[in-house]
Structures are given as structure tokens and as C-alpha cells.
Coordinates of C-alpha atoms in Angstrom, one line a residue:
M239 CA 34.2 14.0 -11.7
L240 CA 31.0 12.0 -11.8
A241 CA 28.3 13.9 -13.7
E242 CA 25.9 13.8 -10.8
F243 CA 28.2 16.0 -8.7
S244 CA 29.1 18.6 -11.3
V245 CA 28.2 22.2 -10.7
R246 CA 25.6 22.1 -13.4
S247 CA 24.0 18.9 -12.0
I248 CA 23.9 20.3 -8.4
N249 CA 22.5 23.6 -9.6
A250 CA 19.7 21.7 -11.3
I251 CA 18.6 20.0 -8.1
R252 CA 18.8 23.1 -5.9
P253 CA 15.0 23.5 -6.0
D254 CA 14.7 19.8 -4.9
I255 CA 17.0 20.4 -2.0
A256 CA 15.1 23.6 -1.0
A257 CA 11.8 21.6 -1.1
I258 CA 13.3 18.9 1.2
V259 CA 14.6 21.6 3.5
D260 CA 11.2 23.3 3.7
E261 CA 9.4 20.0 4.2
H262 CA 11.5 19.3 7.3
I263 CA 11.1 22.8 8.7
D264 CA 7.4 22.5 8.2
E265 CA 7.5 19.3 10.3
M266 CA 9.6 21.0 13.0
L267 CA 7.2 23.9 13.2
A268 CA 4.2 21.6 13.4
R269 CA 5.8 19.6 16.3
G270 CA 7.1 22.6 18.2
G271 CA 10.2 22.9 20.3
P272 CA 12.2 21.8 22.1
L273 CA 13.4 19.1 19.7
D274 CA 16.7 17.6 18.5
L275 CA 17.9 19.4 15.4
V276 CA 20.1 16.5 14.4
Q277 CA 17.3 14.0 14.1
A278 CA 14.7 16.5 12.9
F279 CA 16.7 18.4 10.3
S280 CA 20.5 18.1 10.1
L281 CA 20.6 14.3 9.4
P282 CA 17.5 13.7 7.3
V283 CA 18.0 16.6 4.9
P284 CA 21.4 15.4 3.4
S285 CA 20.4 11.8 3.8
R286 CA 17.4 12.2 1.6
V287 CA 19.4 14.3 -1.0
I288 CA 22.2 11.8 -1.3
C289 CA 19.7 8.9 -1.5
E290 CA 18.0 10.5 -4.5
I291 CA 21.4 11.2 -6.2
L292 CA 22.7 7.7 -5.6
G293 CA 19.5 5.8 -6.1
V294 CA 19.4 4.4 -2.6
P295 CA 15.9 3.8 -1.2
Y296 CA 15.3 6.4 1.6
S297 CA 13.1 3.8 3.3
D298 CA 16.4 2.2 4.4
H299 CA 17.7 5.4 6.0
T300 CA 17.5 4.1 9.6
F301 CA 19.8 1.2 8.7
F302 CA 22.4 3.2 6.9
Q303 CA 22.4 6.1 9.2
E304 CA 22.9 4.0 12.3
T305 CA 25.5 1.8 10.5
S306 CA 27.4 4.8 9.2
Q307 CA 27.4 6.3 12.6
N308 CA 28.8 3.1 14.1
L309 CA 31.5 3.1 11.5
V310 CA 32.7 6.8 11.8
Q311 CA 32.4 6.7 15.6
A312 CA 33.6 3.1 16.0
E313 CA 35.0 2.4 19.5
S314 CA 37.0 -0.6 18.3
P315 CA 38.4 -2.1 15.1
E316 CA 35.8 -4.9 15.4
Q317 CA 32.9 -2.5 15.4
A318 CA 34.3 -0.7 12.3
I319 CA 34.8 -4.0 10.4
E320 CA 31.3 -5.2 11.3
S321 CA 29.8 -1.9 10.1
V322 CA 31.7 -1.9 6.8
G323 CA 30.6 -5.5 6.3
L324 CA 27.0 -4.7 6.7
L325 CA 27.2 -1.7 4.3
I326 CA 29.1 -3.8 1.7
A327 CA 26.4 -6.5 1.9
Y328 CA 23.7 -3.8 1.5
F329 CA 25.2 -2.3 -1.6
D330 CA 26.1 -5.7 -3.1
E331 CA 22.4 -6.6 -2.9
L332 CA 21.3 -3.2 -4.3
I333 CA 23.7 -3.4 -7.3
S334 CA 22.8 -7.0 -8.0
A335 CA 19.2 -5.9 -8.3
C336 CA 20.2 -3.0 -10.6
L337 CA 22.1 -5.5 -12.8
K338 CA 18.9 -7.6 -13.2
Q339 CA 16.7 -4.6 -13.8
P340 CA 18.0 -1.0 -14.4
G341 CA 17.8 1.0 -11.2
A342 CA 17.6 4.6 -10.3
G343 CA 20.2 7.2 -9.6
M344 CA 24.0 7.1 -10.0
I345 CA 24.3 3.5 -8.8
G346 CA 21.7 2.3 -11.3
R347 CA 23.4 4.2 -14.1
I348 CA 26.9 3.0 -13.4
A349 CA 25.7 -0.6 -12.8
T350 CA 24.0 -0.6 -16.2
E351 CA 26.7 1.3 -18.2
H352 CA 29.9 0.1 -16.6
V353 CA 29.5 -3.0 -14.4
A354 CA 27.2 -4.9 -16.7
T355 CA 29.6 -4.2 -19.6
D356 CA 32.7 -5.2 -17.6
R357 CA 34.1 -1.7 -17.7
L358 CA 34.1 -1.5 -13.9
A359 CA 34.3 -4.3 -11.3
K360 CA 31.3 -4.7 -9.1
H361 CA 33.3 -4.4 -5.9
E362 CA 34.6 -1.0 -7.1
L363 CA 31.1 0.4 -7.4
I364 CA 30.2 -1.1 -4.0
M365 CA 33.1 0.7 -2.3
N366 CA 32.6 4.0 -4.1
A367 CA 28.8 3.9 -3.4
L368 CA 29.6 3.2 0.3
M369 CA 32.0 6.1 0.5
L370 CA 29.6 8.5 -1.2
L371 CA 26.7 7.5 1.0
I372 CA 28.6 8.0 4.2
A373 CA 30.4 11.2 3.2
G374 CA 27.2 12.5 1.6
H375 CA 25.2 12.7 4.8
E376 CA 27.5 12.3 7.9
T377 CA 29.7 15.3 7.1
T378 CA 27.0 17.7 5.9
A379 CA 24.8 16.8 8.8
S380 CA 27.6 17.7 11.2
M381 CA 28.3 20.9 9.3
I382 CA 24.6 22.0 9.5
T383 CA 24.5 21.3 13.3
L384 CA 27.8 23.0 14.1
G385 CA 27.0 25.8 11.7
V386 CA 23.8 26.5 13.7
I387 CA 25.8 26.5 17.0
T388 CA 28.5 28.8 15.5
L389 CA 26.1 31.3 14.1
L390 CA 24.0 31.5 17.3
A391 CA 27.3 32.2 19.1
H392 CA 27.9 35.2 16.8
P393 CA 24.5 36.9 16.8
E394 CA 25.7 40.1 15.2
Q395 CA 27.1 38.2 12.2
L396 CA 23.9 36.1 12.1
A397 CA 21.9 39.3 11.9
E398 CA 24.1 40.5 9.0
L399 CA 23.6 37.2 7.2
R400 CA 19.8 37.4 7.6
G401 CA 19.9 40.9 6.1
D402 CA 22.2 40.3 3.1
E403 CA 21.7 37.3 0.8
A404 CA 25.1 38.1 -0.8
L405 CA 26.8 37.0 2.5
V406 CA 25.4 33.4 2.2
G407 CA 28.2 32.1 0.1
P408 CA 31.1 33.7 2.1
A409 CA 29.4 32.7 5.3
V410 CA 29.4 29.0 4.3
E411 CA 33.0 29.2 3.2
E412 CA 34.0 30.7 6.6
L413 CA 32.1 28.0 8.4
L414 CA 33.9 25.3 6.4
R415 CA 37.2 26.9 7.2
Y416 CA 36.5 27.7 10.8
L417 CA 35.0 24.3 11.7
S418 CA 37.0 21.9 9.5
I419 CA 35.2 18.8 10.7
A420 CA 36.9 16.0 8.7
D421 CA 40.5 15.9 9.7
I422 CA 40.4 12.1 9.6
A423 CA 40.5 12.3 5.8
G424 CA 44.0 13.9 5.8
T425 CA 46.2 10.7 5.8
R426 CA 48.9 10.5 3.1
V427 CA 52.0 8.3 2.2
A428 CA 54.9 10.0 0.5
V429 CA 55.7 8.5 -2.9
A430 CA 59.1 10.2 -3.0
D431 CA 61.4 12.1 -0.7
V432 CA 60.1 15.7 -0.3
E433 CA 61.0 18.6 2.0
V434 CA 58.1 20.2 3.9
G435 CA 58.8 23.1 6.2
G436 CA 62.5 22.4 6.4
I437 CA 61.9 18.7 7.2
T438 CA 62.6 15.9 4.8
V439 CA 59.7 13.4 4.5
K440 CA 61.1 10.2 3.1
R441 CA 59.5 8.0 0.6
G442 CA 57.1 5.6 2.3
D443 CA 56.6 7.8 5.4
S444 CA 53.0 8.2 6.6
L445 CA 51.7 11.6 7.4
V446 CA 48.5 12.9 9.0
V447 CA 47.6 16.3 7.6
S448 CA 45.4 18.4 9.9
H449 CA 42.9 20.4 7.9
S450 CA 41.9 22.2 11.1
L451 CA 45.5 23.4 11.8
A452 CA 46.0 24.4 8.1
N453 CA 42.8 26.4 8.1
R454 CA 43.9 28.2 11.2
D455 CA 47.4 29.0 9.8
P456 CA 48.1 32.8 10.4
S457 CA 50.3 32.9 7.3
A458 CA 47.3 32.0 5.2
F459 CA 44.5 33.7 7.2
T460 CA 44.5 37.0 9.1
D461 CA 43.4 36.5 12.7
P462 CA 42.5 32.8 11.9
D463 CA 40.8 32.0 15.2
T464 CA 38.2 34.7 14.6
F465 CA 35.0 33.7 12.9
D466 CA 34.3 36.3 10.2
I467 CA 31.6 35.7 7.5
A468 CA 32.9 38.7 5.5
R469 CA 36.4 37.1 5.2
G470 CA 35.7 36.1 1.6
S471 CA 38.3 33.4 1.4
R472 CA 37.9 30.0 -0.4
H473 CA 41.4 28.8 -0.2
H474 CA 40.7 26.7 2.9
L475 CA 41.3 22.9 2.9
A476 CA 38.0 21.7 4.3
F477 CA 37.5 19.7 1.1
G478 CA 41.1 18.6 0.7
Y479 CA 43.3 19.7 -2.2
G480 CA 44.3 18.7 -5.7
V481 CA 43.3 15.3 -7.0
H482 CA 42.2 14.3 -3.5
Q483 CA 39.6 17.1 -3.2
C484 CA 36.2 16.0 -2.0
L485 CA 34.0 14.8 -4.9
G486 CA 30.8 16.0 -3.2
Q487 CA 32.0 19.6 -2.4
N488 CA 29.5 21.2 -4.8
L489 CA 26.7 19.3 -3.2
A490 CA 27.8 20.1 0.3
R491 CA 28.1 23.8 -0.5
A492 CA 24.6 23.9 -2.0
E493 CA 23.0 22.1 1.0
L494 CA 24.6 24.5 3.5
Q495 CA 23.8 27.5 1.4
I496 CA 20.1 26.4 1.3
A497 CA 19.6 24.8 4.7
L498 CA 21.1 27.4 7.0
P499 CA 19.5 30.5 5.6
A500 CA 16.1 28.7 5.4
L501 CA 16.3 27.6 9.0
F502 CA 17.1 31.0 10.4
S503 CA 14.6 32.8 8.1
R504 CA 11.7 30.5 8.8
I505 CA 12.5 30.2 12.5
P506 CA 13.9 33.7 13.3
D507 CA 13.9 33.2 17.1
L508 CA 15.6 29.8 16.9
R509 CA 17.8 29.2 19.9
L510 CA 19.6 26.5 21.9
A511 CA 17.5 24.7 24.5
V512 CA 20.6 23.8 26.5
D513 CA 23.6 25.7 27.6
R514 CA 26.3 25.7 25.0
S515 CA 28.9 24.6 27.7
D516 CA 26.8 21.4 28.3
L517 CA 27.0 20.2 24.7
V518 CA 28.7 16.8 24.3
L519 CA 31.2 16.8 21.5
R520 CA 32.2 13.7 19.6
D521 CA 35.7 12.4 19.9
G522 CA 38.1 14.4 17.7
G523 CA 39.3 11.4 15.8
T524 CA 35.9 11.0 14.0
V525 CA 33.8 13.4 11.9
Q526 CA 33.6 16.2 14.4
G527 CA 30.2 17.3 15.8
V528 CA 27.5 16.6 18.3
N529 CA 25.1 13.7 18.2
E530 CA 22.3 15.7 19.7
L531 CA 21.4 19.4 19.7
L532 CA 18.2 20.5 21.5
I533 CA 16.7 23.7 20.0
T534 CA 13.6 25.7 20.6
W535 CA 11.8 28.9 19.6
G536 CA 8.8 30.9 20.5
A537 CA 7.9 32.1 24.0
E538 CA 9.9 31.0 27.0
A539 CA 8.3 28.1 28.8

């Protein structure tokens, strides 16, 4: 695991994450509702955090947020290829600058310690940085937004969460299990013949593994279609499994554990400004979520 994503490193930056969260809530309260939670909070919070970890200038956030969205929600192969090309060119330029003069964050460190010494090819750092940037803000942004929707749809459990700090960790794990937003990551190729559920998967066969279905498996979870923050289970597959587990899971957990309680604590009467049935969900083949979520608080207009 990269040092920047270890439990120790993430715990060390929890105060920084909390400060970013509070800053954006301050801005929301100053503006007043209704406003789009995605643009005001869910997207900028993890974007700023991952930029600081990687050493990516946050001043470029409009470019990489829009380009990342065009990639994960591409409507054609051409759009996906174009978006990847733009991001590769961006990181190529950033890493080249770091090789001339040591840069900040993980990218700056690896460029100096590994690329400059020929221990790692430049294109390998480019592709890893691209993956971490996209995964580091797109998925967490969707989880924050869908987490808000889910908790508001279960007011009794939200009240329990507000009253018991010990429930924050279990609540986040249950949201990760219940929502399972990144099924697109579960593609595998069998390297040998293997039997799964009484079916022989032959070497070379491709499989799409649905995290959503696995996380709703009644043999693994009692009453799996029920949202229960007291479930206390961490054996879900929201972050994958084994050597393919998500590198940034410690960061994602920390951001959710900090952002969601802060949001509902500082805006206790937060509510949707639209009917839940009118929300427009993304296509299921991408990182699942909504691109806009109007919220409000205070007295009814």
C-alpha cells in the first residue's frame, strides 16, 4: 500500500478533512438553501482532499472534475477515449514539472524517488495518478450524496446516529454495503479453471462480479434489503476483495465518517428540496449516483 493511504497517514489528516468539511458547510450556510449538495459539498470535499494527497493543484478542479465525469459517464467509446487522453496529457505535464523541480504530494514524491531514478516508468505513474484522482473524488462524492438521501429516507435511524457517536462507523459500513455504487470495477478474467457455485469457469473466461448482488446476498447478510445502521458488518464487498481491494478505502471511510455526521449536526433540519421520486439516477453502468441533489433547511418558503 502507498504510505499516503495507510491507516496512520489517513488518521493524521483527519483534522484537515474536518476543516475542509466545515469550510464548505460554512459556505452553504452563508448562501442559504435551496442549493445543489453535489456542487456545494459532495464533490468539492473529496476533490480537495485527494488533490492535497496527490499534489494536484486544486485550481484545476473544474477541468478534472468535468473530464472525470465525462469518462465515468461516457455515452460512447470515443468520449471515453477523448477524456482519458486529456487526463493523460494533464498528468504527463504535471509529472514532467515535478521531474524538473520536486513537487508536492504523492505524485511529487514518486516522481522524485522512483521515476527520476528509473525505478518506475513515467507512464506507470501517469496511469496510477489518473486512477487515484478519479476514484478519489467521483466515488466518495456519490457516496456522500446517496448517503444523505438514504439517511433522510430513514429518519429514525438518522436520529439514532445523531445521538450516538459510536454508530458513525457501523452506519458508514452499512451505507457502503447497502449502496454498493461501483459495480463497474468488478470485472475479472479466470487464470485457471475454477468451480463457482456449481458452475465451471474456464481459464480465459471473463466475468462481471456484481458487488451490489453480493452485498445483498441473504446467505451473507440477514434481511439484506433492509438498511440497518446497527448491523455491525464489515464483510461487504464495496471495496472489492483480496489483492484487488480499493487502495483508497481508508480515505473513503474517513471522509464519510467525518462529512455525514458534520452535515447533519450543523444543519439539523436539512431536507430534500425535491420529491425523492423525481431524482434522476445515473445509468447503472457507471459509478452510481445522482448528478444533482437540491437540499434546503430552515423555515418553509
